[in-house]
C-alpha positions as a printed Julia matrix, in Angstrom:
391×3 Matrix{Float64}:
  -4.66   28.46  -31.83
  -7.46   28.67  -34.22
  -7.78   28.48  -37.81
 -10.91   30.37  -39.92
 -11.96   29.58  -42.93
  -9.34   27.8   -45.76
  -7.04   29.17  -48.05
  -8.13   29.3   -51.81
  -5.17   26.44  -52.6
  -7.53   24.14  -50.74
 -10.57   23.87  -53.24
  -9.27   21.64  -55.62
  -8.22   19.09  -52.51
 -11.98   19.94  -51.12
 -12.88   18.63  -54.3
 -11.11   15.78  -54.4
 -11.97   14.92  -50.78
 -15.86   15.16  -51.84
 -15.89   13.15  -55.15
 -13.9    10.12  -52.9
 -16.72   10.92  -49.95
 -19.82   11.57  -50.44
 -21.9    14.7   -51.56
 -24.84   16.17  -52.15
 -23.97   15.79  -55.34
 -22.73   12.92  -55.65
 -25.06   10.63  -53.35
 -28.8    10.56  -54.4
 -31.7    13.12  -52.46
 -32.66    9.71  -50.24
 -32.0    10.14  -46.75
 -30.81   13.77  -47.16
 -35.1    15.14  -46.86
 -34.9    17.13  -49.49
 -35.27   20.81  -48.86
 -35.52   19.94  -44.81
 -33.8    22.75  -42.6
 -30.27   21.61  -41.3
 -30.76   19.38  -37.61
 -28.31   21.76  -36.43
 -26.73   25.52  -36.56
 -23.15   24.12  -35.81
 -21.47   20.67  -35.35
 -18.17   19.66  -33.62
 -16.28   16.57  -35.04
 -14.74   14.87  -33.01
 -12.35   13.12  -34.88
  -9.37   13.83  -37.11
  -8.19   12.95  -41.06
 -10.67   11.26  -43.63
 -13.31   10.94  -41.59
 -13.62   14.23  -40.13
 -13.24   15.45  -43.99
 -16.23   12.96  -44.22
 -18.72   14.48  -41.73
 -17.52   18.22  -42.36
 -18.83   17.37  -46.03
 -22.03   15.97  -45.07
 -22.48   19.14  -42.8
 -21.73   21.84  -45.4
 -24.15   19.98  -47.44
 -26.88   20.22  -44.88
 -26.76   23.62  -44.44
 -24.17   23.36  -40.94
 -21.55   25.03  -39.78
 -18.29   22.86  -38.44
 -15.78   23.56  -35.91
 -13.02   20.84  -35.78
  -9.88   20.13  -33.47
  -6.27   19.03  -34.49
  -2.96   18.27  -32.69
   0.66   20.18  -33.62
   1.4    16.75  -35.91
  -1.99   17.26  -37.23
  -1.5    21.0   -38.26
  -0.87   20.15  -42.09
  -3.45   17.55  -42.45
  -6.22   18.44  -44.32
  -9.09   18.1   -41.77
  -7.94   21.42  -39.71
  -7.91   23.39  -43.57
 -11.78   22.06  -44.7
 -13.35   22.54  -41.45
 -14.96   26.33  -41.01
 -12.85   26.91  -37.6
 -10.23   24.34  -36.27
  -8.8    24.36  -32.57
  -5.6    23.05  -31.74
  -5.67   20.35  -28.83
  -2.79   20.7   -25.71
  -0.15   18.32  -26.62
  -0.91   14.43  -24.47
   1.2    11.86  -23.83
   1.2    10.5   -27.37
   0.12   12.22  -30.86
  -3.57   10.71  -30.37
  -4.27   11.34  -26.63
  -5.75   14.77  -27.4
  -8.35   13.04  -29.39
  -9.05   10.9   -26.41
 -10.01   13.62  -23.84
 -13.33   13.12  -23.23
 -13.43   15.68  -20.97
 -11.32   18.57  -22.51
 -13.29   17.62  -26.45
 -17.0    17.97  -24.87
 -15.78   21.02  -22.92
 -14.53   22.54  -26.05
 -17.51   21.85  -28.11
 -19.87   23.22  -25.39
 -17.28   26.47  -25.32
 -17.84   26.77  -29.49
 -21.49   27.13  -28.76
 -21.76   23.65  -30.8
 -25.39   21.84  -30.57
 -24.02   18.41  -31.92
 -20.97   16.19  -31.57
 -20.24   13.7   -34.64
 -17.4    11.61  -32.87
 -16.74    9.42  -36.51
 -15.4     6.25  -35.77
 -12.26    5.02  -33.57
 -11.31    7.47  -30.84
 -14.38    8.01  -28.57
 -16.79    6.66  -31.23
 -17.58    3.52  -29.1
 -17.7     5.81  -25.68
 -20.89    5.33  -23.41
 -19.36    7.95  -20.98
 -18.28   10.78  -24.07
 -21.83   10.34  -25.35
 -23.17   10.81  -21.54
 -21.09   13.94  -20.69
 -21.95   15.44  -24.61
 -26.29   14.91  -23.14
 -25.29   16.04  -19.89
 -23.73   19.4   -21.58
 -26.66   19.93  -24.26
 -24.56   18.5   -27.19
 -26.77   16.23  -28.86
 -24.6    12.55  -29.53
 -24.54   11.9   -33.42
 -24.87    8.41  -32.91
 -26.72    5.95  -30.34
 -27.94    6.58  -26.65
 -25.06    5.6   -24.2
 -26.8     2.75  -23.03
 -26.94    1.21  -26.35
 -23.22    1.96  -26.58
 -22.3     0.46  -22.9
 -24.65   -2.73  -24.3
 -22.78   -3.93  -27.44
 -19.09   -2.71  -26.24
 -19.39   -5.76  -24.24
 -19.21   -9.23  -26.99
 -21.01  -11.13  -24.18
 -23.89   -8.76  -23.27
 -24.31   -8.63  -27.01
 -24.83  -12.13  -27.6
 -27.17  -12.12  -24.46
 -29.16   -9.63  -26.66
 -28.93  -11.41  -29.65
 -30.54  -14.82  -28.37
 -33.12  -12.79  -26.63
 -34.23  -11.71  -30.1
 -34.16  -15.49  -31.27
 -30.36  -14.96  -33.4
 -27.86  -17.42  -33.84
 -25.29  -17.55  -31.87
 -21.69  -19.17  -31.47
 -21.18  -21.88  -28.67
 -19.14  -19.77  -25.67
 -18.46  -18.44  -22.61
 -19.11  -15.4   -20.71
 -16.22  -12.74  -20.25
 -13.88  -14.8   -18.1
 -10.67  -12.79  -16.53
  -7.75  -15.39  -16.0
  -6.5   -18.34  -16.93
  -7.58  -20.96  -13.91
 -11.24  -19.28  -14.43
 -11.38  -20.4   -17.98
  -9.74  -23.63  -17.59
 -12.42  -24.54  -14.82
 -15.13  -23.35  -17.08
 -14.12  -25.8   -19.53
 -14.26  -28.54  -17.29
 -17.67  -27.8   -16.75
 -18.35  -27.26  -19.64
 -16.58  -29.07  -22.67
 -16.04  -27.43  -26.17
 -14.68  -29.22  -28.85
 -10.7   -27.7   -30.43
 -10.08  -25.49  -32.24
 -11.2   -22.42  -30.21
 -11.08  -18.98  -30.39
 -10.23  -16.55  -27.58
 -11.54  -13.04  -28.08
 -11.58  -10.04  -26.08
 -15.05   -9.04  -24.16
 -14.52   -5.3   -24.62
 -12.65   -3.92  -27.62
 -11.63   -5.21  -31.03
  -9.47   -4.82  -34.53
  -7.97   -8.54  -33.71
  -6.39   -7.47  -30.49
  -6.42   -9.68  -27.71
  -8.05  -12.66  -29.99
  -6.19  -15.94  -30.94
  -7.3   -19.48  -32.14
  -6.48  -22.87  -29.94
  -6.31  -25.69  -31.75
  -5.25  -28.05  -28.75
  -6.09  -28.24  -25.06
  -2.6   -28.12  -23.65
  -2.16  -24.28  -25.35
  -5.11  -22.77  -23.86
  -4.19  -21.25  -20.72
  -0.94  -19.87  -21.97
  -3.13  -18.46  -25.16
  -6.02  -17.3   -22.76
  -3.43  -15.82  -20.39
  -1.84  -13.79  -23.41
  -5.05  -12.44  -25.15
  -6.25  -11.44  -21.54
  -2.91   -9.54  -20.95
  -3.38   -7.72  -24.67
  -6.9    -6.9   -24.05
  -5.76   -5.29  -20.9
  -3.62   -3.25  -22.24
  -5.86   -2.32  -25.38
  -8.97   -1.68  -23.66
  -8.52   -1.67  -19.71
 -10.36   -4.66  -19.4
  -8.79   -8.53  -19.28
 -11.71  -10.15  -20.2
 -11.63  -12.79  -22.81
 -14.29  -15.19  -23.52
 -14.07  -18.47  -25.4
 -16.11  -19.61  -28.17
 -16.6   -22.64  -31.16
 -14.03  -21.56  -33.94
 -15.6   -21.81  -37.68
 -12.6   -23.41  -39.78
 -14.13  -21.95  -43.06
 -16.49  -19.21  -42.99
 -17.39  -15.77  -44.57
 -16.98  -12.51  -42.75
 -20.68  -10.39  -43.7
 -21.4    -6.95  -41.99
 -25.01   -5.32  -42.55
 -25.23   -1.57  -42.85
 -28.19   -0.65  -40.14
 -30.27    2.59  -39.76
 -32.4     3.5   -36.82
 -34.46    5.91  -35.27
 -35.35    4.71  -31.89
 -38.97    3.48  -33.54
 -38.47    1.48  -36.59
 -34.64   -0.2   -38.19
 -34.19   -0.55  -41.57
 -30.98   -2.48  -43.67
 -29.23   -1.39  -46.39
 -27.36   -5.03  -47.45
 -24.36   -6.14  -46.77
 -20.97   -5.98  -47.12
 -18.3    -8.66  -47.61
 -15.09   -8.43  -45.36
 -13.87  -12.29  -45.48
 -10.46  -10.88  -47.05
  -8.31  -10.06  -43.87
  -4.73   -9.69  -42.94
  -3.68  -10.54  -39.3
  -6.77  -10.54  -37.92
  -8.08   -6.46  -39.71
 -10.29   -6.69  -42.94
  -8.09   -5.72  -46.26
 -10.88   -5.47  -48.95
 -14.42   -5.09  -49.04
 -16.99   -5.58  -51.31
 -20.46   -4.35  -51.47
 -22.62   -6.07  -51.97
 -21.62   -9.84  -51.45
 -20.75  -11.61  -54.66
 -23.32  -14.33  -55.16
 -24.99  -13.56  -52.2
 -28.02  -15.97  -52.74
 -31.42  -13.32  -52.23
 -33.14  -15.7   -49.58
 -30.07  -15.58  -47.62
 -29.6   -11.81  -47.97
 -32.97  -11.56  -47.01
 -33.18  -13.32  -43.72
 -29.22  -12.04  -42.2
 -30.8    -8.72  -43.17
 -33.79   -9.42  -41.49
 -32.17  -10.68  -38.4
 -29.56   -7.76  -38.28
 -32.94   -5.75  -38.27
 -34.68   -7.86  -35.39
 -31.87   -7.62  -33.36
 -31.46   -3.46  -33.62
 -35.36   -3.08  -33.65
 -35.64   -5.79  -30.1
 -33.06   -2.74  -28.1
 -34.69    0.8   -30.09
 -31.4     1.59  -31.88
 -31.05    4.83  -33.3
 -28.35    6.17  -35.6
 -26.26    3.95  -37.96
 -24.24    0.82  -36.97
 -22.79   -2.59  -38.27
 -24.36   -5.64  -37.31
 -21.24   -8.74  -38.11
 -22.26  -11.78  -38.59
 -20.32  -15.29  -39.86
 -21.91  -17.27  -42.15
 -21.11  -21.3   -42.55
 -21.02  -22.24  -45.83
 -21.54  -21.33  -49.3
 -22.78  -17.59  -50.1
 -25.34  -19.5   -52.79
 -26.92  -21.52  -50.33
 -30.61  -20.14  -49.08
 -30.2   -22.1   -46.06
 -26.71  -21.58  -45.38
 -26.12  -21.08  -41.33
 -25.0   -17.82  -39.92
 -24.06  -16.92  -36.03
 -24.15  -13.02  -35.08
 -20.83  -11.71  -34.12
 -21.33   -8.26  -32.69
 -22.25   -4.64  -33.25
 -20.8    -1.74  -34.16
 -22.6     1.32  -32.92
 -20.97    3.94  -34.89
 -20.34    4.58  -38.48
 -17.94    2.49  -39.9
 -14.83    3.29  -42.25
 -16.45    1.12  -45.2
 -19.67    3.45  -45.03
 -18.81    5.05  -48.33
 -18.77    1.34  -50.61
 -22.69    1.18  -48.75
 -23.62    4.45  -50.0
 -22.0     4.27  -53.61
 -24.48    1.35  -54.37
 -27.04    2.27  -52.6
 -27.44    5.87  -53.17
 -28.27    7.12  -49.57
 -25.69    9.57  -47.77
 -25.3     7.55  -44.4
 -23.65   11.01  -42.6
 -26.07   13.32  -43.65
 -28.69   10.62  -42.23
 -26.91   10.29  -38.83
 -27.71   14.17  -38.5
 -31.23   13.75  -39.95
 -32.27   11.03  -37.35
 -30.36   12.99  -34.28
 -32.23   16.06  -35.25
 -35.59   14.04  -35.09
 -36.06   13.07  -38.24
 -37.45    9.48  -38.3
 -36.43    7.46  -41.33
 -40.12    7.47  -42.93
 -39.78   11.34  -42.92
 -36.64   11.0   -44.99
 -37.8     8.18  -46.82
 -36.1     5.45  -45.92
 -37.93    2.11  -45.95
 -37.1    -1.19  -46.55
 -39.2    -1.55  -49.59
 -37.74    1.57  -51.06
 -34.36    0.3   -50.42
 -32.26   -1.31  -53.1
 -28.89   -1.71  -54.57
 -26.8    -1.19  -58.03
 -23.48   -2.25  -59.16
 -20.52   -3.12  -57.0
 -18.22   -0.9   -54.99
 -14.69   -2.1   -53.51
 -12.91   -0.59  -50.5
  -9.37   -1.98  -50.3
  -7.09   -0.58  -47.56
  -3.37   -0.4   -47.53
  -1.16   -1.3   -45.1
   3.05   -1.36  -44.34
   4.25   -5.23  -43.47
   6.12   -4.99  -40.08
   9.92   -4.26  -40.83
């Protein structure tokens, strides 16, 4: 089942969707080249809800036609009405499996006579072998090469490549996969408690949990290993220093295979059981110096592998905001766009989707105009998501 073009109803809800984000009118000319041809004839997203309304925004505005895809308890969402033609998934094993099918999604896109894939975030955002099969089909991956993907989904490699490009790092372990392997890795070599367990491959607080004494760990290591199974088909978990009282800062990154740029940070310390509740771009009382060198470093570390596209570079930072010499330790990086994208481009004016396609159609980010010394910030924007308690 397919569905053309939306019904007239729609436009005040397309309306709403692009004041709350992002358009070409509401998100200044940098980054968007001005009166460039579109990177592409037609894009598939690969994704569902606010974020596909997202990138099917920052298409239209480029010039781009979009197919989408939807399951039957996605039908009276809005993505499948916005989108220019909508395809309805075969029903999986659960409401979200469709969206999962790496297979069946590039296939589909190919089928549409698509020349780009925007997967969003979540889903197969983070997948080296989606972004392989979309190259190996002609689809051009709206987001970083595979083996910059396969790199930073694993915590450990990560932090390999962040101390080869001289970054602070947390004391830990590499991925270790059960209990008696951990335990013996202690013994050789000792960490002071607390710890914290965290999963190798995956995230969103699964498969993580803090040890404050030694006779705890293995039963904690042998649950987060079980969860991170589960979660993300892999039991790895490695073990690292736990910071008591630190602040959470992500920096918005932009590459084009050459040159990396920042556009500041963002402020997630505020979480709920382990997921980030509020944001705040930028950080409040962020002292410049320090801005200066986390951005620098998130910079050194994306310019030392030739990262292209837009990604999240987390970091922890141990002690006070103010301080210019404050210590920071990276955490890991997210090679996709990131739900808080839109509180980055509300202050700094630059239209992170419409970049993404930009740089995949070859644009480098001189072309558009994006350079550090260009780059600056106004204001403050807040995201704040909502969640249910359990029961």
């Amino acid at each position: 089942m397919t569905m053309d073009r939306a019904p007239r109803r729609l436009h005040v809800l397309r309306d709403h969707v692009s004041h709350h984000t992002g358009s070409a009118a509401s998100i200044a000319a940098l980054g968007t080249a001005g009166a460039a041809p579109p990177p592409f004839k037609k894009i598939f997203i690969a994704n569902r809800g606010e974020i596909a309304c997202r990138i099917h925004r920052a298409a239209k505005a480029l010039g781009m036609e979009t197919v989408g895809v939807y399951t039957r308890e996605d039908a009276a969402g809005l993505h499948p009405k916005v989108v220019d033609k909508a395809i309805e998934l075969a029903p999986g094993a659960s409401p979200v499996a469709p969206y999962l099918d790496a297979a069946g999604i590039a296939e589909i896109a190919a089928r549409e006579g698509c020349n780009a894939v925007h997967p969003g975030y979540g889903f197969l955002s983070e997948n080296e072998e989606f972004a392989a099969l979309c190259e190996k089909k002609g689809l051009k991956f709206v987001g970083p090469s595979p083996k910059t993907i396969d790199l930073f989904g694993d915590k450990t490699k990560a932090k390999e490549a962040a101390i080869r490009a001289k970054i602070p790092v947390l004391t830990g372990s590499p991925g270790l996969k059960t209990a008696n392997e951990a335990v013996a890795y202690l013994k050789e070599n000792p960490m002071q408690f607390p710890l914290l367990l965290k999963a190798a491959f995956g995230g969103g607080g699964r498969g993580q949990a803090i040890v404050h004494k030694e006779a705890d760990f293995a039963k904690e290591f042998d649950k987060c290993s079980k969860e991170a199974e589960m979660s993300f088909g892999r039991p790895e978990v490695f073990v690292e220093r736990f910071l008591a009282k630190a602040m959470h800062i992500e920096i918005q990154v932009l590459g084009d295979g050459r040159q990396c740029v920042h556009l500041f940070e963002r402020d997630c310390s505020v979480q709920l059981r382990k997921q980030k509740v509020v944001e705040i771009a930028p950080a409040r009382g962020m002292n410049p110096k320090l801005r200066e060198r986390i951005g620098g470093a998130a910079v050194a570390l994306c310019s030392s592998v030739g990262y292209q596209n837009a990604g999240t570079v987390e970091f922890l930072v141990e002690g006070e905001l103010s301080d210019p010499n404050a210590g920071f330790y990276f955490l890991e990086l997210n090679p996709r766009i990131q739900v808080e994208h839109t509180i980055t481009e509300e202050i700094t004016g630059v239209d992170l989707v419409q970049t993404q396609f930009r740089i995949a159609g070859g644009l480098s980010l001189s072309a558009l105009g994006i350079e550090q010394n260009k780059l600056s910030f106004k204001g403050f924007a807040i995201q704040i998501r909502v969640g249910l308690l359990p029961g």
